[in-house]
Each structure stands twice: as C-alpha cells, then as structure tokens.
Amino acid sequence: MATIGVIGSGHIGEAVAKLLIDAGNTVIMSNHHGSESLKGLINALGPKAKAGTPAEAGQQDIVILAVLRPGVADALAKTPNWTGKIIIDATNELPDSRTDPAYPGSELVAHLAPGAHVIKAFNTLFARYITGETAAGKRVLFYGGDDADSKKTAAALFEKMGFAPVDLGTLKEASPMMEFGAPLSGTHFIQTQE
C-alpha cells in the first residue's frame, strides 16, 4: 500500500482519509493552519495518519486536494515540482469562486500544477456519503482525467476504497457534469449487488 498526501483537513479530506486508511494506506494530513491544528484529527484517524505540511503531503505520488476553491493556488504552490504525480481533485468551483475564466474546474488545477496528472473525483458527493461500500451496494464515484495510466491507478484505488468508479472521460468532458450545480453534483447513486 501507499503513503498518500491529503491537502485539506475539512469534512471531505477527513472522509477520504478514513477510507484510504481502511484500504491499507498511510496518509499525511495537512492544511494551511499548521500541524498543531491536526492533533485531534490525527488521533481520531489512528496510527496510519501523520500530520504534515502541504509541501510534505505534496511530495507523495498520489495527493488528494480537498481545499476550498480560493485556496487551490496557494495549496499547490507549496509543492515546487508536480511532475508525474497524481492529484485527485476534490474541489468544487462555486459560481463566485472562478479565479481564472480560461481554466474552469480541474483544468485550473492542471494549469497550476504543471506535469501532474489530475483526476477529478469526490466533489459530487456530500462528505457524509463518502463511505464507499454500503449495505445496499457500492457507492458510485464519478471521475475524469486526461492520462489513461493515471486513471487506471486512481480507479484501482477507488475500488479498494469500496467505490464503484465511473469514468466520465477527460477533464474537459467530466468537469461540466461534475462541478457544483452540474447534473451530477450532489448525486449519491448506489451500484446494487446482484
């Protein structure tokens, strides 16, 4: 299993981290408040969670980006070299939070982290539904990205976390369906067991 960086320690970051740990991974949790602010969360997550800085989280091969949209540029700037890393972008672009009209949705993350392979995922789910497998079946997790190998890696990780991943295509194709207010925003489908 891997060590996975998590930038953002709010409800989404915490929910994703729990499932990553349940799937056998170690996580490095970080936020812009500093490691001291993470003590309670690290204790709750257990021994496979460590507190770190956004730069330390960004050193991992797979990084979950779960910050509020206005904090994306600052969070990504903490890591000087994103080349070859997979960023799983769980951020949501709210109507008043577009910082650069030329780069909507996860395309902004890809622009700000050159060389990274960005996968859009988790942003369509409310935090309380980031639970993976349920009694009724597996929760559907929509995702998109531009690099085929990175998407395979991400899909395998999502499956280990208990989800039923559904590939929506490239970032340009997936984002209009997944961003806040889009058709799949706030949808919580279950793939039922047969």
PDB file of C-alpha atoms in Angstrom:
ATOM      1  CA  MET A   1       0.000   0.000   0.000  1.00  0.00           C
ATOM      2  CA  ALA A   2       0.995   3.612  -0.421  1.00  0.00           C
ATOM      3  CA  THR A   3       1.516   6.781   1.551  1.00  0.00           C
ATOM      4  CA  ILE A   4      -0.943   9.313   0.200  1.00  0.00           C
ATOM      5  CA  GLY A   5      -0.867  13.046   0.812  1.00  0.00           C
ATOM      6  CA  VAL A   6      -4.060  14.875   1.751  1.00  0.00           C
ATOM      7  CA  ILE A   7      -4.091  18.652   1.401  1.00  0.00           C
ATOM      8  CA  GLY A   8      -7.133  19.909   3.280  1.00  0.00           C
ATOM      9  CA  SER A   9      -8.437  18.568   6.579  1.00  0.00           C
ATOM     10  CA  GLY A  10     -12.097  19.535   6.418  1.00  0.00           C
ATOM     11  CA  HIS A  11     -15.045  17.152   6.093  1.00  0.00           C
ATOM     12  CA  ILE A  12     -14.078  15.904   2.606  1.00  0.00           C
ATOM     13  CA  GLY A  13     -10.374  15.473   3.394  1.00  0.00           C
ATOM     14  CA  GLU A  14     -11.191  13.607   6.602  1.00  0.00           C
ATOM     15  CA  ALA A  15     -13.775  11.331   4.957  1.00  0.00           C
ATOM     16  CA  VAL A  16     -11.432  10.417   2.092  1.00  0.00           C
ATOM     17  CA  ALA A  17      -8.545   9.856   4.523  1.00  0.00           C
ATOM     18  CA  LYS A  18     -10.611   7.404   6.585  1.00  0.00           C
ATOM     19  CA  LEU A  19     -11.340   5.298   3.509  1.00  0.00           C
ATOM     20  CA  LEU A  20      -7.736   5.458   2.344  1.00  0.00           C
ATOM     21  CA  ILE A  21      -6.620   4.134   5.736  1.00  0.00           C
ATOM     22  CA  ASP A  22      -9.326   1.450   5.721  1.00  0.00           C
ATOM     23  CA  ALA A  23      -7.929   0.364   2.337  1.00  0.00           C
ATOM     24  CA  GLY A  24      -4.494  -0.152   3.945  1.00  0.00           C
ATOM     25  CA  ASN A  25      -2.769   3.130   3.089  1.00  0.00           C
ATOM     26  CA  THR A  26      -0.941   5.636   5.265  1.00  0.00           C
ATOM     27  CA  VAL A  27      -1.948   9.288   4.950  1.00  0.00           C
ATOM     28  CA  ILE A  28      -0.107  12.547   5.535  1.00  0.00           C
ATOM     29  CA  MET A  29      -2.755  15.086   6.511  1.00  0.00           C
ATOM     30  CA  SER A  30      -2.094  18.790   6.014  1.00  0.00           C
ATOM     31  CA  ASN A  31      -3.832  22.143   5.986  1.00  0.00           C
ATOM     32  CA  HIS A  32      -2.964  25.833   5.919  1.00  0.00           C
ATOM     33  CA  HIS A  33      -3.353  26.162   9.709  1.00  0.00           C
ATOM     34  CA  GLY A  34      -0.300  24.015  10.501  1.00  0.00           C
ATOM     35  CA  SER A  35       0.403  20.614  12.016  1.00  0.00           C
ATOM     36  CA  GLU A  36      -0.644  21.615  15.543  1.00  0.00           C
ATOM     37  CA  SER A  37      -4.225  22.110  14.355  1.00  0.00           C
ATOM     38  CA  LEU A  38      -4.324  18.472  13.167  1.00  0.00           C
ATOM     39  CA  LYS A  39      -3.691  16.757  16.529  1.00  0.00           C
ATOM     40  CA  GLY A  40      -7.321  15.836  17.189  1.00  0.00           C
ATOM     41  CA  LEU A  41      -7.874  14.595  13.648  1.00  0.00           C
ATOM     42  CA  ILE A  42      -4.690  12.508  13.652  1.00  0.00           C
ATOM     43  CA  ASN A  43      -5.699  10.891  16.951  1.00  0.00           C
ATOM     44  CA  ALA A  44      -9.140  10.116  15.522  1.00  0.00           C
ATOM     45  CA  LEU A  45      -7.715   8.632  12.312  1.00  0.00           C
ATOM     46  CA  GLY A  46      -5.239   6.437  14.171  1.00  0.00           C
ATOM     47  CA  PRO A  47      -1.640   5.277  13.690  1.00  0.00           C
ATOM     48  CA  LYS A  48      -1.727   5.262   9.889  1.00  0.00           C
ATOM     49  CA  ALA A  49      -2.259   9.033   9.843  1.00  0.00           C
ATOM     50  CA  LYS A  50       0.515  11.582  10.249  1.00  0.00           C
ATOM     51  CA  ALA A  51       0.415  15.359  10.390  1.00  0.00           C
ATOM     52  CA  GLY A  52       2.495  17.263   7.880  1.00  0.00           C
ATOM     53  CA  THR A  53       2.686  20.404   5.810  1.00  0.00           C
ATOM     54  CA  PRO A  54       1.068  20.806   2.391  1.00  0.00           C
ATOM     55  CA  ALA A  55       4.601  20.537   0.933  1.00  0.00           C
ATOM     56  CA  GLU A  56       5.138  17.188   2.702  1.00  0.00           C
ATOM     57  CA  ALA A  57       1.765  15.913   1.511  1.00  0.00           C
ATOM     58  CA  GLY A  58       2.634  17.111  -1.986  1.00  0.00           C
ATOM     59  CA  GLN A  59       5.805  15.002  -2.046  1.00  0.00           C
ATOM     60  CA  GLN A  60       3.733  11.795  -2.286  1.00  0.00           C
ATOM     61  CA  ASP A  61       2.999  10.081  -5.601  1.00  0.00           C
ATOM     62  CA  ILE A  62      -0.753  10.453  -5.038  1.00  0.00           C
ATOM     63  CA  VAL A  63      -2.201  13.596  -3.460  1.00  0.00           C
ATOM     64  CA  ILE A  64      -5.801  14.362  -2.537  1.00  0.00           C
ATOM     65  CA  LEU A  65      -6.617  18.068  -2.983  1.00  0.00           C
ATOM     66  CA  ALA A  66      -9.560  18.888  -0.720  1.00  0.00           C
ATOM     67  CA  VAL A  67      -9.356  22.615  -0.009  1.00  0.00           C
ATOM     68  CA  LEU A  68     -11.866  25.375  -0.588  1.00  0.00           C
ATOM     69  CA  ARG A  69     -11.582  26.683  -4.125  1.00  0.00           C
ATOM     70  CA  PRO A  70      -9.999  30.062  -3.224  1.00  0.00           C
ATOM     71  CA  GLY A  71      -7.140  28.173  -1.539  1.00  0.00           C
ATOM     72  CA  VAL A  72      -6.214  25.987  -4.532  1.00  0.00           C
ATOM     73  CA  ALA A  73      -3.422  28.169  -5.933  1.00  0.00           C
ATOM     74  CA  ASP A  74      -1.751  28.635  -2.545  1.00  0.00           C
ATOM     75  CA  ALA A  75      -2.004  24.932  -1.680  1.00  0.00           C
ATOM     76  CA  LEU A  76      -0.491  23.825  -4.977  1.00  0.00           C
ATOM     77  CA  ALA A  77       2.289  26.436  -4.811  1.00  0.00           C
ATOM     78  CA  LYS A  78       3.704  24.740  -1.696  1.00  0.00           C
ATOM     79  CA  THR A  79       4.991  21.877  -3.884  1.00  0.00           C
ATOM     80  CA  PRO A  80       7.592  23.098  -6.383  1.00  0.00           C
ATOM     81  CA  ASN A  81       7.531  20.053  -8.664  1.00  0.00           C
ATOM     82  CA  TRP A  82       4.357  18.145  -9.511  1.00  0.00           C
ATOM     83  CA  THR A  83       5.830  16.214 -12.439  1.00  0.00           C
ATOM     84  CA  GLY A  84       4.445  12.679 -12.653  1.00  0.00           C
ATOM     85  CA  LYS A  85       2.323  12.948  -9.507  1.00  0.00           C
ATOM     86  CA  ILE A  86      -1.389  12.142  -9.444  1.00  0.00           C
ATOM     87  CA  ILE A  87      -3.567  14.867  -7.947  1.00  0.00           C
ATOM     88  CA  ILE A  88      -7.078  13.728  -7.108  1.00  0.00           C
ATOM     89  CA  ASP A  89      -9.001  16.993  -7.180  1.00  0.00           C
ATOM     90  CA  ALA A  90     -11.966  17.000  -4.811  1.00  0.00           C
ATOM     91  CA  THR A  91     -12.513  20.766  -5.001  1.00  0.00           C
ATOM     92  CA  ASN A  92     -15.683  22.426  -6.233  1.00  0.00           C
ATOM     93  CA  GLU A  93     -15.793  25.532  -8.335  1.00  0.00           C
ATOM     94  CA  LEU A  94     -18.645  27.588  -6.918  1.00  0.00           C
ATOM     95  CA  PRO A  95     -20.317  30.217  -9.132  1.00  0.00           C
ATOM     96  CA  ASP A  96     -18.444  33.073  -7.417  1.00  0.00           C
ATOM     97  CA  SER A  97     -15.115  31.273  -6.978  1.00  0.00           C
ATOM     98  CA  ARG A  98     -13.768  31.051 -10.539  1.00  0.00           C
ATOM     99  CA  THR A  99     -10.362  32.645 -10.345  1.00  0.00           C
ATOM    100  CA  ASP A 100      -9.374  32.234 -13.994  1.00  0.00           C
ATOM    101  CA  PRO A 101     -12.041  32.057 -16.731  1.00  0.00           C
ATOM    102  CA  ALA A 102      -9.549  30.382 -19.084  1.00  0.00           C
ATOM    103  CA  TYR A 103      -9.242  27.337 -16.803  1.00  0.00           C
ATOM    104  CA  PRO A 104     -12.576  26.055 -15.483  1.00  0.00           C
ATOM    105  CA  GLY A 105     -12.880  23.272 -12.919  1.00  0.00           C
ATOM    106  CA  SER A 106      -9.982  20.855 -12.646  1.00  0.00           C
ATOM    107  CA  GLU A 107      -8.317  22.413 -15.662  1.00  0.00           C
ATOM    108  CA  LEU A 108      -7.185  25.159 -13.264  1.00  0.00           C
ATOM    109  CA  VAL A 109      -5.543  22.540 -11.018  1.00  0.00           C
ATOM    110  CA  ALA A 110      -3.761  21.055 -14.034  1.00  0.00           C
ATOM    111  CA  HIS A 111      -2.614  24.545 -15.070  1.00  0.00           C
ATOM    112  CA  LEU A 112      -1.297  25.385 -11.575  1.00  0.00           C
ATOM    113  CA  ALA A 113       0.445  22.007 -11.143  1.00  0.00           C
ATOM    114  CA  PRO A 114       2.291  21.521 -14.448  1.00  0.00           C
ATOM    115  CA  GLY A 115       3.383  17.961 -15.061  1.00  0.00           C
ATOM    116  CA  ALA A 116       0.816  16.483 -12.688  1.00  0.00           C
ATOM    117  CA  HIS A 117      -1.867  14.026 -13.777  1.00  0.00           C
ATOM    118  CA  VAL A 118      -5.123  15.467 -12.440  1.00  0.00           C
ATOM    119  CA  ILE A 119      -8.095  13.241 -11.677  1.00  0.00           C
ATOM    120  CA  LYS A 120     -11.394  14.917 -10.790  1.00  0.00           C
ATOM    121  CA  ALA A 121     -13.237  12.875  -8.116  1.00  0.00           C
ATOM    122  CA  PHE A 122     -15.204  13.068  -4.841  1.00  0.00           C
ATOM    123  CA  ASN A 123     -16.559  16.564  -5.471  1.00  0.00           C
ATOM    124  CA  THR A 124     -20.035  15.337  -6.456  1.00  0.00           C
ATOM    125  CA  LEU A 125     -20.532  13.616  -3.074  1.00  0.00           C
ATOM    126  CA  PHE A 126     -21.510  15.226   0.204  1.00  0.00           C
ATOM    127  CA  ALA A 127     -18.923  14.326   2.864  1.00  0.00           C
ATOM    128  CA  ARG A 128     -21.359  12.109   4.782  1.00  0.00           C
ATOM    129  CA  TYR A 129     -21.763   9.951   1.653  1.00  0.00           C
ATOM    130  CA  ILE A 130     -18.043   9.366   1.132  1.00  0.00           C
ATOM    131  CA  THR A 131     -18.400   5.918   2.648  1.00  0.00           C
ATOM    132  CA  GLY A 132     -17.598   3.546  -0.199  1.00  0.00           C
ATOM    133  CA  GLU A 133     -19.470   0.270   0.138  1.00  0.00           C
ATOM    134  CA  THR A 134     -22.881   0.351   1.822  1.00  0.00           C
ATOM    135  CA  ALA A 135     -25.295  -2.373   2.870  1.00  0.00           C
ATOM    136  CA  ALA A 136     -27.165  -1.838  -0.408  1.00  0.00           C
ATOM    137  CA  GLY A 137     -24.055  -1.953  -2.602  1.00  0.00           C
ATOM    138  CA  LYS A 138     -21.111   0.178  -3.660  1.00  0.00           C
ATOM    139  CA  ARG A 139     -21.357   3.952  -3.851  1.00  0.00           C
ATOM    140  CA  VAL A 140     -20.804   5.227  -7.408  1.00  0.00           C
ATOM    141  CA  LEU A 141     -17.794   7.532  -7.702  1.00  0.00           C
ATOM    142  CA  PHE A 142     -17.618   9.615 -10.862  1.00  0.00           C
ATOM    143  CA  TYR A 143     -14.178  10.664 -12.045  1.00  0.00           C
ATOM    144  CA  GLY A 144     -12.393  12.116 -15.046  1.00  0.00           C
ATOM    145  CA  GLY A 145      -8.844  12.797 -16.181  1.00  0.00           C
ATOM    146  CA  ASP A 146      -6.586  13.184 -19.178  1.00  0.00           C
ATOM    147  CA  ASP A 147      -3.937  10.496 -18.569  1.00  0.00           C
ATOM    148  CA  ALA A 148      -5.063   6.898 -19.139  1.00  0.00           C
ATOM    149  CA  ASP A 149      -2.476   5.258 -16.868  1.00  0.00           C
ATOM    150  CA  SER A 150      -3.219   7.643 -14.004  1.00  0.00           C
ATOM    151  CA  LYS A 151      -6.924   6.979 -14.398  1.00  0.00           C
ATOM    152  CA  LYS A 152      -6.268   3.229 -14.110  1.00  0.00           C
ATOM    153  CA  THR A 153      -4.250   3.804 -10.939  1.00  0.00           C
ATOM    154  CA  ALA A 154      -6.966   6.037  -9.492  1.00  0.00           C
ATOM    155  CA  ALA A 155      -9.769   3.630 -10.428  1.00  0.00           C
ATOM    156  CA  ALA A 156      -7.935   0.744  -8.720  1.00  0.00           C
ATOM    157  CA  LEU A 157      -7.536   2.899  -5.601  1.00  0.00           C
ATOM    158  CA  PHE A 158     -11.225   3.877  -5.674  1.00  0.00           C
ATOM    159  CA  GLU A 159     -12.226   0.209  -5.922  1.00  0.00           C
ATOM    160  CA  LYS A 160     -10.039  -0.668  -2.923  1.00  0.00           C
ATOM    161  CA  MET A 161     -11.793   2.137  -1.038  1.00  0.00           C
ATOM    162  CA  GLY A 162     -15.117   0.401  -1.707  1.00  0.00           C
ATOM    163  CA  PHE A 163     -16.456   2.535  -4.560  1.00  0.00           C
ATOM    164  CA  ALA A 164     -17.860   1.657  -7.971  1.00  0.00           C
ATOM    165  CA  PRO A 165     -15.831   4.100 -10.143  1.00  0.00           C
ATOM    166  CA  VAL A 166     -17.378   5.501 -13.332  1.00  0.00           C
ATOM    167  CA  ASP A 167     -15.067   7.172 -15.859  1.00  0.00           C
ATOM    168  CA  LEU A 168     -16.603  10.290 -17.422  1.00  0.00           C
ATOM    169  CA  GLY A 169     -13.737  10.969 -19.827  1.00  0.00           C
ATOM    170  CA  THR A 170     -11.274  13.858 -19.926  1.00  0.00           C
ATOM    171  CA  LEU A 171     -11.240  16.803 -17.528  1.00  0.00           C
ATOM    172  CA  LYS A 172     -12.873  18.944 -20.197  1.00  0.00           C
ATOM    173  CA  GLU A 173     -15.613  16.339 -20.652  1.00  0.00           C
ATOM    174  CA  ALA A 174     -16.099  15.456 -16.973  1.00  0.00           C
ATOM    175  CA  SER A 175     -15.994  18.865 -15.274  1.00  0.00           C
ATOM    176  CA  PRO A 176     -19.209  20.256 -16.813  1.00  0.00           C
ATOM    177  CA  MET A 177     -21.064  17.228 -15.425  1.00  0.00           C
ATOM    178  CA  MET A 178     -19.384  17.251 -12.005  1.00  0.00           C
ATOM    179  CA  GLU A 179     -18.902  20.831 -10.810  1.00  0.00           C
ATOM    180  CA  PHE A 180     -21.233  22.422  -8.257  1.00  0.00           C
ATOM    181  CA  GLY A 181     -24.694  22.849  -9.782  1.00  0.00           C
ATOM    182  CA  ALA A 182     -23.932  20.469 -12.677  1.00  0.00           C
ATOM    183  CA  PRO A 183     -26.122  17.420 -13.397  1.00  0.00           C
ATOM    184  CA  LEU A 184     -24.102  15.007 -11.215  1.00  0.00           C
ATOM    185  CA  SER A 185     -23.424  17.408  -8.350  1.00  0.00           C
ATOM    186  CA  GLY A 186     -24.933  16.092  -5.124  1.00  0.00           C
ATOM    187  CA  THR A 187     -25.877  12.728  -6.618  1.00  0.00           C
ATOM    188  CA  HIS A 188     -25.352   9.660  -4.451  1.00  0.00           C
ATOM    189  CA  PHE A 189     -26.002   6.596  -6.578  1.00  0.00           C
ATOM    190  CA  ILE A 190     -25.520   3.035  -5.349  1.00  0.00           C
ATOM    191  CA  GLN A 191     -24.436   0.163  -7.594  1.00  0.00           C
ATOM    192  CA  THR A 192     -26.637  -2.560  -6.156  1.00  0.00           C
ATOM    193  CA  GLN A 193     -25.413  -6.087  -5.568  1.00  0.00           C
ATOM    194  CA  GLU A 194     -26.970  -8.769  -7.760  1.00  0.00           C
TER     195      GLU A 194
END
